[in-house]
Tab-separated table of C-alpha atoms in Angstrom:
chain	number	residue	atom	x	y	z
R	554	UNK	CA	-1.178	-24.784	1.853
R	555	UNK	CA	2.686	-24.510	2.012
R	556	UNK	CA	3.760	-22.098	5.071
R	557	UNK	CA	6.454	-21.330	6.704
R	558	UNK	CA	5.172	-20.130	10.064
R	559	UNK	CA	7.060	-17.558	12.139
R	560	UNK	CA	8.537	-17.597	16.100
R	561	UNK	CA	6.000	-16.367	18.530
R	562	UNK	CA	5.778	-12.853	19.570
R	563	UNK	CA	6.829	-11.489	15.835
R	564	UNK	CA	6.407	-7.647	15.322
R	565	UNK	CA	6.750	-5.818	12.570
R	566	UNK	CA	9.957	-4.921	10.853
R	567	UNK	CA	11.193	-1.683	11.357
R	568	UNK	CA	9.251	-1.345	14.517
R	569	UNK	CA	11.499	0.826	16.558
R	570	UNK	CA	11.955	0.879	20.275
R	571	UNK	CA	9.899	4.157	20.794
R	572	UNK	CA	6.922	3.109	19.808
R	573	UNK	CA	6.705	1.641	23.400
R	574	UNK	CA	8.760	4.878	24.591
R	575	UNK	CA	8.829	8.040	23.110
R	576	UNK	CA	11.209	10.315	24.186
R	577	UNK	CA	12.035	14.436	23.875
R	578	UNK	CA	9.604	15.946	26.223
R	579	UNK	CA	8.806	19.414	27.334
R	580	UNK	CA	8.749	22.433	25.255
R	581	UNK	CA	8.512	20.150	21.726
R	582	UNK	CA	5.705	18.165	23.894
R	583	UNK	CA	3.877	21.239	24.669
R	584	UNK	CA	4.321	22.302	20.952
R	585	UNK	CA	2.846	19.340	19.843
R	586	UNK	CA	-0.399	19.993	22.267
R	587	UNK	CA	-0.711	23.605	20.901
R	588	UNK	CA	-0.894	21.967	17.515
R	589	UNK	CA	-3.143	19.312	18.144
R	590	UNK	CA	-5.689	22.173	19.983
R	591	UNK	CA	-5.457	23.422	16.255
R	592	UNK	CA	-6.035	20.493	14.652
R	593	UNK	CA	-9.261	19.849	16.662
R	594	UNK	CA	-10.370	23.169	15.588
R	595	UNK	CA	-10.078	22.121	12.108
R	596	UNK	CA	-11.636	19.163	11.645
R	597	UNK	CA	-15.297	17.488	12.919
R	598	UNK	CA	-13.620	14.653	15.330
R	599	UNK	CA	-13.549	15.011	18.347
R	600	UNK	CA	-10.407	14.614	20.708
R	601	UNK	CA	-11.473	13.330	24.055
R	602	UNK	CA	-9.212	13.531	26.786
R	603	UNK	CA	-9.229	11.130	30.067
R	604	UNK	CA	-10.947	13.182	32.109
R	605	UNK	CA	-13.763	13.935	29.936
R	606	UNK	CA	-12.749	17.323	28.458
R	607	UNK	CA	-11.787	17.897	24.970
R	608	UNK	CA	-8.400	19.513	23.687
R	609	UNK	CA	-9.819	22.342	21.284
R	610	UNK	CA	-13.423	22.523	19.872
R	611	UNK	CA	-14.226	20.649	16.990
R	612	UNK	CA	-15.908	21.932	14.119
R	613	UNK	CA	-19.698	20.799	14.310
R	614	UNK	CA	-21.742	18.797	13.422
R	615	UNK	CA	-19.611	15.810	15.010
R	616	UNK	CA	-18.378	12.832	12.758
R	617	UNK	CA	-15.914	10.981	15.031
R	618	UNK	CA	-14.749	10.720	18.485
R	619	UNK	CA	-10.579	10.040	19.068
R	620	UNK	CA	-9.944	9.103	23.072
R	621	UNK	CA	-7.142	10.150	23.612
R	622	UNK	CA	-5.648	7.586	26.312
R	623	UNK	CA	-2.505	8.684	27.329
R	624	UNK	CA	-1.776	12.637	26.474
R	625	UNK	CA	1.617	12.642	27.800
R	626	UNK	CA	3.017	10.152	25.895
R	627	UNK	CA	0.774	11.127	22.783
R	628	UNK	CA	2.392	14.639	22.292
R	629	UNK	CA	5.963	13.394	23.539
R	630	UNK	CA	5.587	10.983	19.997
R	631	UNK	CA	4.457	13.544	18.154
R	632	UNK	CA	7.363	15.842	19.458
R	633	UNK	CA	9.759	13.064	18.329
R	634	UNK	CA	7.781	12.721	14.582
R	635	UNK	CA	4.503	14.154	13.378
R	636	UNK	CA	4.614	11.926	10.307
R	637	UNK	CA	5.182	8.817	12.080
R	638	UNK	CA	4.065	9.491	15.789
R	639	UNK	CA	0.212	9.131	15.116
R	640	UNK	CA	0.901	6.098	13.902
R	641	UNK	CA	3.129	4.555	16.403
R	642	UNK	CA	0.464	6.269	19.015
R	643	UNK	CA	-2.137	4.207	17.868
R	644	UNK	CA	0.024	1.107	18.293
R	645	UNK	CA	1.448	2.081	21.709
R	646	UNK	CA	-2.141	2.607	22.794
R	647	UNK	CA	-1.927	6.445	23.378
R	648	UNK	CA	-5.076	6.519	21.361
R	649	UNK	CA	-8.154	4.391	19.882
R	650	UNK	CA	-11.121	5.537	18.136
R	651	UNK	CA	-13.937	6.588	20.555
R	652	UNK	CA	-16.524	4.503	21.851
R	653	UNK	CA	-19.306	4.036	18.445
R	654	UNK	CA	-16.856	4.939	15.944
R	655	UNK	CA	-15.076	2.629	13.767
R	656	UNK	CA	-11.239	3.343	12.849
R	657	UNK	CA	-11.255	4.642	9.801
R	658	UNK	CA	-14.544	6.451	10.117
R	659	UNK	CA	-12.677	9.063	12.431
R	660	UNK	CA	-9.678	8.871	10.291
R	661	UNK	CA	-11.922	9.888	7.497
R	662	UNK	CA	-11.873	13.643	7.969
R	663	UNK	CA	-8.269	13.953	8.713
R	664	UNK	CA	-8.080	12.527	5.235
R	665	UNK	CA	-10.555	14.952	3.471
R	666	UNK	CA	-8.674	17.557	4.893
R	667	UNK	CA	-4.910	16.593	4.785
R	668	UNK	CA	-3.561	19.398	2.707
R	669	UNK	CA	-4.869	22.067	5.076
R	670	UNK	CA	-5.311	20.385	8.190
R	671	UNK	CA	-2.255	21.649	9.928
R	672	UNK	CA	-2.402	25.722	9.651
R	673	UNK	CA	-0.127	26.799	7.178
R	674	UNK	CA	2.236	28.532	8.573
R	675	UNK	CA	3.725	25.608	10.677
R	676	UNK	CA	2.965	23.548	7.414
R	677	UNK	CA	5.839	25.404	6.530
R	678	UNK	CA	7.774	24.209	8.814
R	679	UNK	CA	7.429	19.956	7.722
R	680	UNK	CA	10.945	20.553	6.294
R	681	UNK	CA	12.386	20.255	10.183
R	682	UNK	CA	10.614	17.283	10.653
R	683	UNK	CA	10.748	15.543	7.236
R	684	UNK	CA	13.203	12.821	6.708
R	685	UNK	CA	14.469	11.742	3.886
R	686	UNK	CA	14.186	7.514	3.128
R	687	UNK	CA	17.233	5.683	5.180
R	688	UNK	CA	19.839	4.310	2.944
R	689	UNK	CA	19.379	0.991	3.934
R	690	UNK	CA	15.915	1.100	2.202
R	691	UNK	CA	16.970	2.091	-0.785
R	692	UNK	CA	15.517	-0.492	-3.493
R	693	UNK	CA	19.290	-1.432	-4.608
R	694	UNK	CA	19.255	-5.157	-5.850
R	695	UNK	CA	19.970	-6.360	-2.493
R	696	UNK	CA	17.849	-3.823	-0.931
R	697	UNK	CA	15.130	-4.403	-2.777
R	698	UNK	CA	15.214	-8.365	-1.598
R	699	UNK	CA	14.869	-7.116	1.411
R	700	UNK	CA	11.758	-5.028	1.556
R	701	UNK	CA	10.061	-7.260	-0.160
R	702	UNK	CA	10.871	-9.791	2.157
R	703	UNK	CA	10.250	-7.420	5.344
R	704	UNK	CA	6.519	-7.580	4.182
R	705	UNK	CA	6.014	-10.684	2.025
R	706	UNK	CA	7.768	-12.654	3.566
R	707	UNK	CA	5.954	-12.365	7.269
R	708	UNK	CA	3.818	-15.613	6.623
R	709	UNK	CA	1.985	-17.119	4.001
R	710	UNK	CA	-0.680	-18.329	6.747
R	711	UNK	CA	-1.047	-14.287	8.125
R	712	UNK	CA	-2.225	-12.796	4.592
R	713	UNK	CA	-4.936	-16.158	4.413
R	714	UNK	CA	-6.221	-14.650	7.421
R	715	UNK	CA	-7.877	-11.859	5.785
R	716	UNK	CA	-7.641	-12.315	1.571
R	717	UNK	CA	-10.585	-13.871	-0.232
R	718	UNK	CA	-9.655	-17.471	-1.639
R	719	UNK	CA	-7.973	-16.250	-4.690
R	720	UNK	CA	-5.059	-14.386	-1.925
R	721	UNK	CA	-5.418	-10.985	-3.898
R	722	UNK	CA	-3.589	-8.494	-2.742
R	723	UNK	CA	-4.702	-5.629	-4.604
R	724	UNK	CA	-7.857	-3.530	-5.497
R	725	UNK	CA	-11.023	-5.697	-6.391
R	726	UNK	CA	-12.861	-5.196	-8.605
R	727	UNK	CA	-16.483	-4.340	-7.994
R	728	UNK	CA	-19.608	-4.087	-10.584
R	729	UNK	CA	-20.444	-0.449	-10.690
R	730	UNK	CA	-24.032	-1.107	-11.376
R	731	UNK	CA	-24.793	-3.676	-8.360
R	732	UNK	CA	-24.158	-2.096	-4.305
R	733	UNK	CA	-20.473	-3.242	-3.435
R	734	UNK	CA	-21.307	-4.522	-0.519
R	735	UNK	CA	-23.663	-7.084	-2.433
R	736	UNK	CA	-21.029	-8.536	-4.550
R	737	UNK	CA	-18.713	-11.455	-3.946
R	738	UNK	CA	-14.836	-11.111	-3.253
R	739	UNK	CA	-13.910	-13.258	-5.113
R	740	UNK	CA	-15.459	-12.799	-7.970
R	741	UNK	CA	-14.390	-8.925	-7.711
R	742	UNK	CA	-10.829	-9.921	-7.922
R	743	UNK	CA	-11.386	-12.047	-10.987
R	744	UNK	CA	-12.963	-9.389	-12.111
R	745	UNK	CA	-9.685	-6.821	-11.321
R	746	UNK	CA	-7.265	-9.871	-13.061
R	747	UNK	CA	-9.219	-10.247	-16.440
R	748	UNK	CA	-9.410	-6.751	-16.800
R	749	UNK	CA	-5.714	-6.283	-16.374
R	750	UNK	CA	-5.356	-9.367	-18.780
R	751	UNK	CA	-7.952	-7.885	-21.045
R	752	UNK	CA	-6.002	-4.407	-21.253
R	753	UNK	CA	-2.679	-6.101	-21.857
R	754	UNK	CA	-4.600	-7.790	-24.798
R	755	UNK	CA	-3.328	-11.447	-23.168
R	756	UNK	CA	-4.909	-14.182	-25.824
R	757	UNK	CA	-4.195	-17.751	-26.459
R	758	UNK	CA	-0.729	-17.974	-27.573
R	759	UNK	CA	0.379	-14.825	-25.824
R	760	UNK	CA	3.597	-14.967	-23.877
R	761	UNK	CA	3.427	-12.894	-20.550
R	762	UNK	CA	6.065	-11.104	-18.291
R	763	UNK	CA	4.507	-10.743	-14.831
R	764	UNK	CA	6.688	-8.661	-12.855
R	765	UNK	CA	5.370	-9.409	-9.222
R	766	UNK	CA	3.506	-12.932	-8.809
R	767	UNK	CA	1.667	-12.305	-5.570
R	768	UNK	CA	0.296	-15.762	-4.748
R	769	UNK	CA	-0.396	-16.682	-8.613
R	770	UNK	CA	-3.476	-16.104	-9.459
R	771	UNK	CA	-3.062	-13.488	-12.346
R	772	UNK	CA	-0.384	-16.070	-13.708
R	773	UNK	CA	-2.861	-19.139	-13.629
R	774	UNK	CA	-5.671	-17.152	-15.095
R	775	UNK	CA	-3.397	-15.822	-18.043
R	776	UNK	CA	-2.517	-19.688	-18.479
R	777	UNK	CA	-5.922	-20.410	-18.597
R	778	UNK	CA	-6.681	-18.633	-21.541
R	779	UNK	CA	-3.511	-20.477	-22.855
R	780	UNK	CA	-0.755	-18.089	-22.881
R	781	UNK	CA	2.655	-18.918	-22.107
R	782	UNK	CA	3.477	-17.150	-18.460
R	783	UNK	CA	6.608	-16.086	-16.626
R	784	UNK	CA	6.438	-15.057	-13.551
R	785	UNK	CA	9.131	-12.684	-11.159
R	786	UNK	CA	8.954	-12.374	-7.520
R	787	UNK	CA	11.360	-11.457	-4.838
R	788	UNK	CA	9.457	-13.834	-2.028
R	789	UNK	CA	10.464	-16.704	-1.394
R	790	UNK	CA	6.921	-17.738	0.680
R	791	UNK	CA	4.892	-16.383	-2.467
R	792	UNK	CA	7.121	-18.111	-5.038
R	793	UNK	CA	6.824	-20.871	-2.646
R	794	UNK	CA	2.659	-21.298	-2.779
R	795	UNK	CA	2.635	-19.741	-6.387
R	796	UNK	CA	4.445	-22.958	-7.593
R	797	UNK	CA	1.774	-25.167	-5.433
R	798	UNK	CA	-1.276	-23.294	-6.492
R	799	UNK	CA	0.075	-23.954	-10.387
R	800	UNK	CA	0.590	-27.282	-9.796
R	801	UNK	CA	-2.350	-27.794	-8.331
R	802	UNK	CA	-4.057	-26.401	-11.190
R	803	UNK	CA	-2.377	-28.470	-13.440
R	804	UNK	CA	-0.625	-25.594	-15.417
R	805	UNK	CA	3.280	-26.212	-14.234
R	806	UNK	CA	3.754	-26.299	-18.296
R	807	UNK	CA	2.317	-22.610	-19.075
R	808	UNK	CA	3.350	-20.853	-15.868
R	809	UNK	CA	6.763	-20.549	-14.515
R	810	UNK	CA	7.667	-19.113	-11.240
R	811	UNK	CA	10.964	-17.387	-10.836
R	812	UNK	CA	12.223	-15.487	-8.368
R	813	UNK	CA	13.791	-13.067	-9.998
R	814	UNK	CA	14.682	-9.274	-9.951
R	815	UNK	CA	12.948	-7.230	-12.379
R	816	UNK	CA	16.188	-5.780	-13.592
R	817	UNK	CA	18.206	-8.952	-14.348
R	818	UNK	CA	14.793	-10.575	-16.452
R	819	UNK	CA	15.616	-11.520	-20.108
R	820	UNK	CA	13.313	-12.150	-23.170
R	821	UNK	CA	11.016	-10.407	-24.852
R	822	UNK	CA	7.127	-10.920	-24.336
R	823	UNK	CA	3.833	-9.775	-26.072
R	824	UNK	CA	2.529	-8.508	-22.824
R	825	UNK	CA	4.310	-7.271	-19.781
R	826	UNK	CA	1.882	-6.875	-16.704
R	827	UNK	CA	2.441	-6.030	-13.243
R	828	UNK	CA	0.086	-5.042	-10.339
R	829	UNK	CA	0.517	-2.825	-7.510
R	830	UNK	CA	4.517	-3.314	-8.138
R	831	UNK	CA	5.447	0.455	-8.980
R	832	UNK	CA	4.983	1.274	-5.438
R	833	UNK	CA	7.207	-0.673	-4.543
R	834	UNK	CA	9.902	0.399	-6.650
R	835	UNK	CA	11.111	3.577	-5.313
R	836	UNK	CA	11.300	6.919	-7.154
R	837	UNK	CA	15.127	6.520	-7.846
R	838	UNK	CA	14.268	3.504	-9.875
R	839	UNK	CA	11.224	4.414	-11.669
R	840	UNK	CA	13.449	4.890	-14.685
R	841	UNK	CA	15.037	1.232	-14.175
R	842	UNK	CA	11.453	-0.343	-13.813
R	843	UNK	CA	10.174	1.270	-16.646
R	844	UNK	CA	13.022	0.925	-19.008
R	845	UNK	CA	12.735	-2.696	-17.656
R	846	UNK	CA	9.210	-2.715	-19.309
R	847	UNK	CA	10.264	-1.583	-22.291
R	848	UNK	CA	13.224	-3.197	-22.505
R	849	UNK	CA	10.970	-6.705	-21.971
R	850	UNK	CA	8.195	-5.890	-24.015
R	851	UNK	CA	8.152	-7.406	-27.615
R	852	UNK	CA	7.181	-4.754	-30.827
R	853	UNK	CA	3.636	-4.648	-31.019
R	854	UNK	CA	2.970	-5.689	-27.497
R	855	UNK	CA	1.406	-3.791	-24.491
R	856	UNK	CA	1.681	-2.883	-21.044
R	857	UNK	CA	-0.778	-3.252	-18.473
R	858	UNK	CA	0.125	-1.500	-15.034
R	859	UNK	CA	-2.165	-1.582	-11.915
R	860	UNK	CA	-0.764	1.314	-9.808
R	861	UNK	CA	-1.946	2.950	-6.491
R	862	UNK	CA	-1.595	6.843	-7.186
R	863	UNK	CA	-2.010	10.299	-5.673
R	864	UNK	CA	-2.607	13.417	-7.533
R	865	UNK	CA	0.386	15.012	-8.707
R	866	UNK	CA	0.696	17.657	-6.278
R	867	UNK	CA	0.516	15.457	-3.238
R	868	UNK	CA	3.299	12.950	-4.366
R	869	UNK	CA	5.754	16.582	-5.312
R	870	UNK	CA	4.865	17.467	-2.037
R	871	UNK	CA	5.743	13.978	-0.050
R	872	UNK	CA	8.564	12.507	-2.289
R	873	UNK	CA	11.446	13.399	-0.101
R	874	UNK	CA	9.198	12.502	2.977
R	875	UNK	CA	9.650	9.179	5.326
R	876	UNK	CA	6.471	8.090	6.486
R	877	UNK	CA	4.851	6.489	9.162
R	878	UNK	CA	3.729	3.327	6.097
R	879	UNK	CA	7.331	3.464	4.729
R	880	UNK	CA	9.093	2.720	8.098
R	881	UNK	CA	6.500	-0.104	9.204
R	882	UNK	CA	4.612	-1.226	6.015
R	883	UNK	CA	6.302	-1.045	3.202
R	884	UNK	CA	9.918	-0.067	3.358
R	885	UNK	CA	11.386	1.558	0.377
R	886	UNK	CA	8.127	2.727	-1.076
R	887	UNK	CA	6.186	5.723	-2.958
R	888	UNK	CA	3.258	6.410	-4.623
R	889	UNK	CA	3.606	7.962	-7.692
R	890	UNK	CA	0.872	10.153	-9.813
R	891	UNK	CA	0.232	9.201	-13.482
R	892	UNK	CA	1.632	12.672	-14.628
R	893	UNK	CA	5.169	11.157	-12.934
R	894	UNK	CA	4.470	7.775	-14.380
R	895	UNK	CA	4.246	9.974	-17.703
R	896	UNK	CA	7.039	11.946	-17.682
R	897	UNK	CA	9.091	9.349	-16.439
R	898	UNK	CA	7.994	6.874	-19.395
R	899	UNK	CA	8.660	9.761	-22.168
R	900	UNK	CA	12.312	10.779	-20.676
R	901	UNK	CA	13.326	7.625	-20.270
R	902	UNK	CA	11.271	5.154	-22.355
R	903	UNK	CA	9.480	5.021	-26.045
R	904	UNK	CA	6.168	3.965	-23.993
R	905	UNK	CA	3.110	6.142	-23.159
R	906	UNK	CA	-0.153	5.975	-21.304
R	907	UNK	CA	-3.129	5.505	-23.711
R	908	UNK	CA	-5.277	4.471	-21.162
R	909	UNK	CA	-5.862	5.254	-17.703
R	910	UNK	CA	-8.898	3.176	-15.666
R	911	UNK	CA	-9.249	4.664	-12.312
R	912	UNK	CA	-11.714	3.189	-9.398
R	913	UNK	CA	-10.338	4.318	-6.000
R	914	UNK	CA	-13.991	3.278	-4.451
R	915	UNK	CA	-13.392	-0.022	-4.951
R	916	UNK	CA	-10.032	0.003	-2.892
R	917	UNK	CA	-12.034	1.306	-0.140
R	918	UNK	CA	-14.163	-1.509	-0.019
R	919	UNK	CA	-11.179	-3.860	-1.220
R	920	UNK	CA	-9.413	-2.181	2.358
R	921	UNK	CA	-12.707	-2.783	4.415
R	922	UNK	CA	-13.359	-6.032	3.912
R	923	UNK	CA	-9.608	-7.305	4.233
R	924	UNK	CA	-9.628	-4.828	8.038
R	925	UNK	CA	-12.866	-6.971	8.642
R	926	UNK	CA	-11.634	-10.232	8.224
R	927	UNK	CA	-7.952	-9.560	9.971
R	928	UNK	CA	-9.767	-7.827	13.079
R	929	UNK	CA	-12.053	-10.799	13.022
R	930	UNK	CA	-9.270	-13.578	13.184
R	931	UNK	CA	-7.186	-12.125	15.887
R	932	UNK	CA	-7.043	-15.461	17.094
R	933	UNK	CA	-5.432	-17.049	14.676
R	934	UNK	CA	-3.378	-14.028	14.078
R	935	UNK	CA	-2.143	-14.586	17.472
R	936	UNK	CA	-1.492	-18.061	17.054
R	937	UNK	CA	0.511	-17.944	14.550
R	938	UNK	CA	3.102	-15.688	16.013
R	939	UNK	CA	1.666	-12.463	15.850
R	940	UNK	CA	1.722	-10.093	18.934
R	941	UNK	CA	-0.860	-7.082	20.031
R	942	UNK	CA	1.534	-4.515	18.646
R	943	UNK	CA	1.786	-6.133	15.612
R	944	UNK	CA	-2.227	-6.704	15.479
R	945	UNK	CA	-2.605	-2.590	16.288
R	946	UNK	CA	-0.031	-1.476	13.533
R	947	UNK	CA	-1.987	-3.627	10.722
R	948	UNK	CA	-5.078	-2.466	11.515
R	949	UNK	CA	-4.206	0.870	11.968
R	950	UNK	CA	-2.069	0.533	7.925
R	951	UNK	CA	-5.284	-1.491	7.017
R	952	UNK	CA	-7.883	1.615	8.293
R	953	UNK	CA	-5.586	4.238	7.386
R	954	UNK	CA	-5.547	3.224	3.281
R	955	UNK	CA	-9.361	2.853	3.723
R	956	UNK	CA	-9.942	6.484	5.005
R	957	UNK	CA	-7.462	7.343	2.382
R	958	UNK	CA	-9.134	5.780	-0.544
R	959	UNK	CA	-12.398	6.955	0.463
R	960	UNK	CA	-11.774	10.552	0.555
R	961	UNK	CA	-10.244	10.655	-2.615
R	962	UNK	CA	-6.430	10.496	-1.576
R	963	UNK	CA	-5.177	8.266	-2.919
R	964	UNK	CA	-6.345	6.147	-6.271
R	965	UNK	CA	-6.236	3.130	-7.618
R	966	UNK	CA	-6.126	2.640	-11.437
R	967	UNK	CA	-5.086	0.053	-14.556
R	968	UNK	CA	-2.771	1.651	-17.177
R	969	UNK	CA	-2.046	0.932	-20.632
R	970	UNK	CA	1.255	1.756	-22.048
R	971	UNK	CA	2.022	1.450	-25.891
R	972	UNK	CA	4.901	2.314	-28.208
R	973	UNK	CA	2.532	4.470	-30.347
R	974	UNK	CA	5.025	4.719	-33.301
R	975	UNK	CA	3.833	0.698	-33.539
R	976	UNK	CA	0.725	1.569	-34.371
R	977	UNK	CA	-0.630	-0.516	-31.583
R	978	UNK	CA	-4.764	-0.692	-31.814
């Protein structure tokens, strides 16, 4: 496998200096207790404090246990950001989950209740704390180089660490009518590709626009059923070990790997497919990327889109927010719903949704497994580069997107778009 491995003691981009020392204490410190002591009230974790005692009571019966490690500096983050500060807590080591409990189990029922887990009136009040995306992170041509890069571009050898052999890194796939925890990874996330395939009607003879390679795999199994296949990517490492793994496969005369903006791609294709992309895009761009798609796709062909989503309410209600997975995850970023990915398509595009495949479950278990096998090869992690701070925030994005695909969050779902006047079947 071709890598390009990174310097030792590599955090995260974007990781700011207060993660290690937040700042602004006193009465916002206090504040930030009196809210917690709410919280707690709220929800059926419990908050554990050093010396035993608890900060609030916590609605029985019991379903987590947060220690709360350093209090001080906990509420001091929080002061600073209440978006961002649990986050960077967890990293800093201000908290863990309690002794018994796994991450995301106690993260769980923050997640069931995030719309009315803060008491409304000083929900109110997020438009003090709320800030809007940094212009740096905009996804401008150049911009959007580099947040893709900022995340894809961390190692080729890190993501191995903890995807299943076909280096998916998207929602699986599972067989609703066997236990998930049965079924093979793999085989999921051939199952997730063929379907996407399947929906963009890709046959032998097809020729395919993939707009986000990954590591190749939905490229190589297009060319496999012996369509033609180009491929865009903005990272270097993926186009990198894209072009091995097709090589490798013998396919370097179906697939070609470019690495190339979305925006300045030519052609016209019978399918256009891209997977877990739109989140990347931003929500100033949606009508580029989409007009991109239409723009691309040949008459009579189809879309296939593979989109994480929230309901509709939740993304009005976050889309001028910077968050805690947009400043160390993925910069640039939001989640859209599919009434946004609608109206957007009909205002700016002759596409529509015909089709909408949701199965959020299976990201949850897609999300546990990956946590699994990254928390299990720490070691390696390590060795290639990786520090404890670095380690903390990934587990902490990996848990977090498990607790919120589990309680019904966020989504997960493959969408067909159409020009309908085409009469598409």
């Amino acid at each position: 496998m071709s890598t390009t491995l990174v310097p030792q003691q590599h955090t995260l981009p974007g990781a700011r200096p207060e993660v290690a020392a937040p700042s602004r204490r006193g009465l916002r410190a206090r504040a930030a207790r009196a809210v917690m002591r709410q919280v707690a009230g709220r929800v059926p974790v419990e908050l554990r404090l050093p010396d035993g005692s608890t900060l609030g009571n916590a609605v029985r019966p019991l379903r987590g246990v947060v220690q709360i490690v350093r209090p001080e500096a906990m509420y001091a983050r929080l002061a600073d950001n209440p978006k961002i500060g649990i986050g960077e807590g967890y990293t800093a080591g201000d908290w863990r989950a309690g002794d018994g409990y796994d991450l995301a189990e106690v993260l769980l029922p923050f997640a069931e209740r995030l719309s009315h887990v803060v008491p409304r009136p000083l929900a109110r009040l997020r438009r003090l704390v709320d800030q809007p995306l940094p212009d740096a992170e905009r996804n401008t041509l150049s911009g959007s180089r580099r947040n893709i890069e900022a995340h894809y571009d961390l190692s080729n050898d890190l993501f191995a660490t903890f995807l299943d052999p076909t280096l998916s890194y998207s929602s699986a796939l599972f067989d609703p009518a066997e236990p998930f925890a049965a079924q093979g990874f793999e085989e999921a996330q051939l199952r997730k590709v063929h379907a996407v395939l399947d929906l963009a009607e890709v046959r032998a003879g097809s020729t395919v626009l993939e707009i986000g390679t990954g590591w190749g795999t939905l490229a190589i199994e297009a060319a496999r059923r012996g369509a033609q296949v180009t491929t865009l990517t903005l990272s270097t490492e993926q186009a990198e070990l894209a072009r091995e793994r097709v090589r490798d496969a013998g396919l370097e005369d179906r697939v070609e790997v470019r690495l190339e903006d979305y925006r300045e791609a030519t052609g016209r294709y019978d399918a256009v497919v891209s997977v877990e992309m739109v989140e990347a895009v931003g929500e100033e761009y949606w009508p580029t990327y989409f007009s991109a798609l239409d723009r691309l796709l040949a008459p009579g062909g189809v879309v296939a889109v593979q989109a994480i989503l929230m309901s509709h309410d939740r993304y009005l209600a976050t889309r001028r927010s910077y968050g805690w997975i947009q400043k160390h995850i993925f910069p640039g970023g939001l989640i859209p719903s599919v009434r946004a990915i609608e109206e957007t398509t009909e205002r700016h595009t002759a596409l529509r949704v015909d089709r909408v495949h949701a199965f959020g479950q299976h990201y949850a278990e897609t999300l546990r497994r990956w946590r699994a096998a990254f928390v299990a090869a720490a070691e390696q992690v390590d060795v290639l580069g990786f520090d404890e701070s670095f380690r903390r925030t990934w587990e902490f994005y990996l848990a977090y997107c498990e607790a919120g695909f589990t309680s019904g969050y966020l989504d997960v779902a493959q969408i067909r778009l159409t020009r309908p006047e085409e009469g598409v079947a």
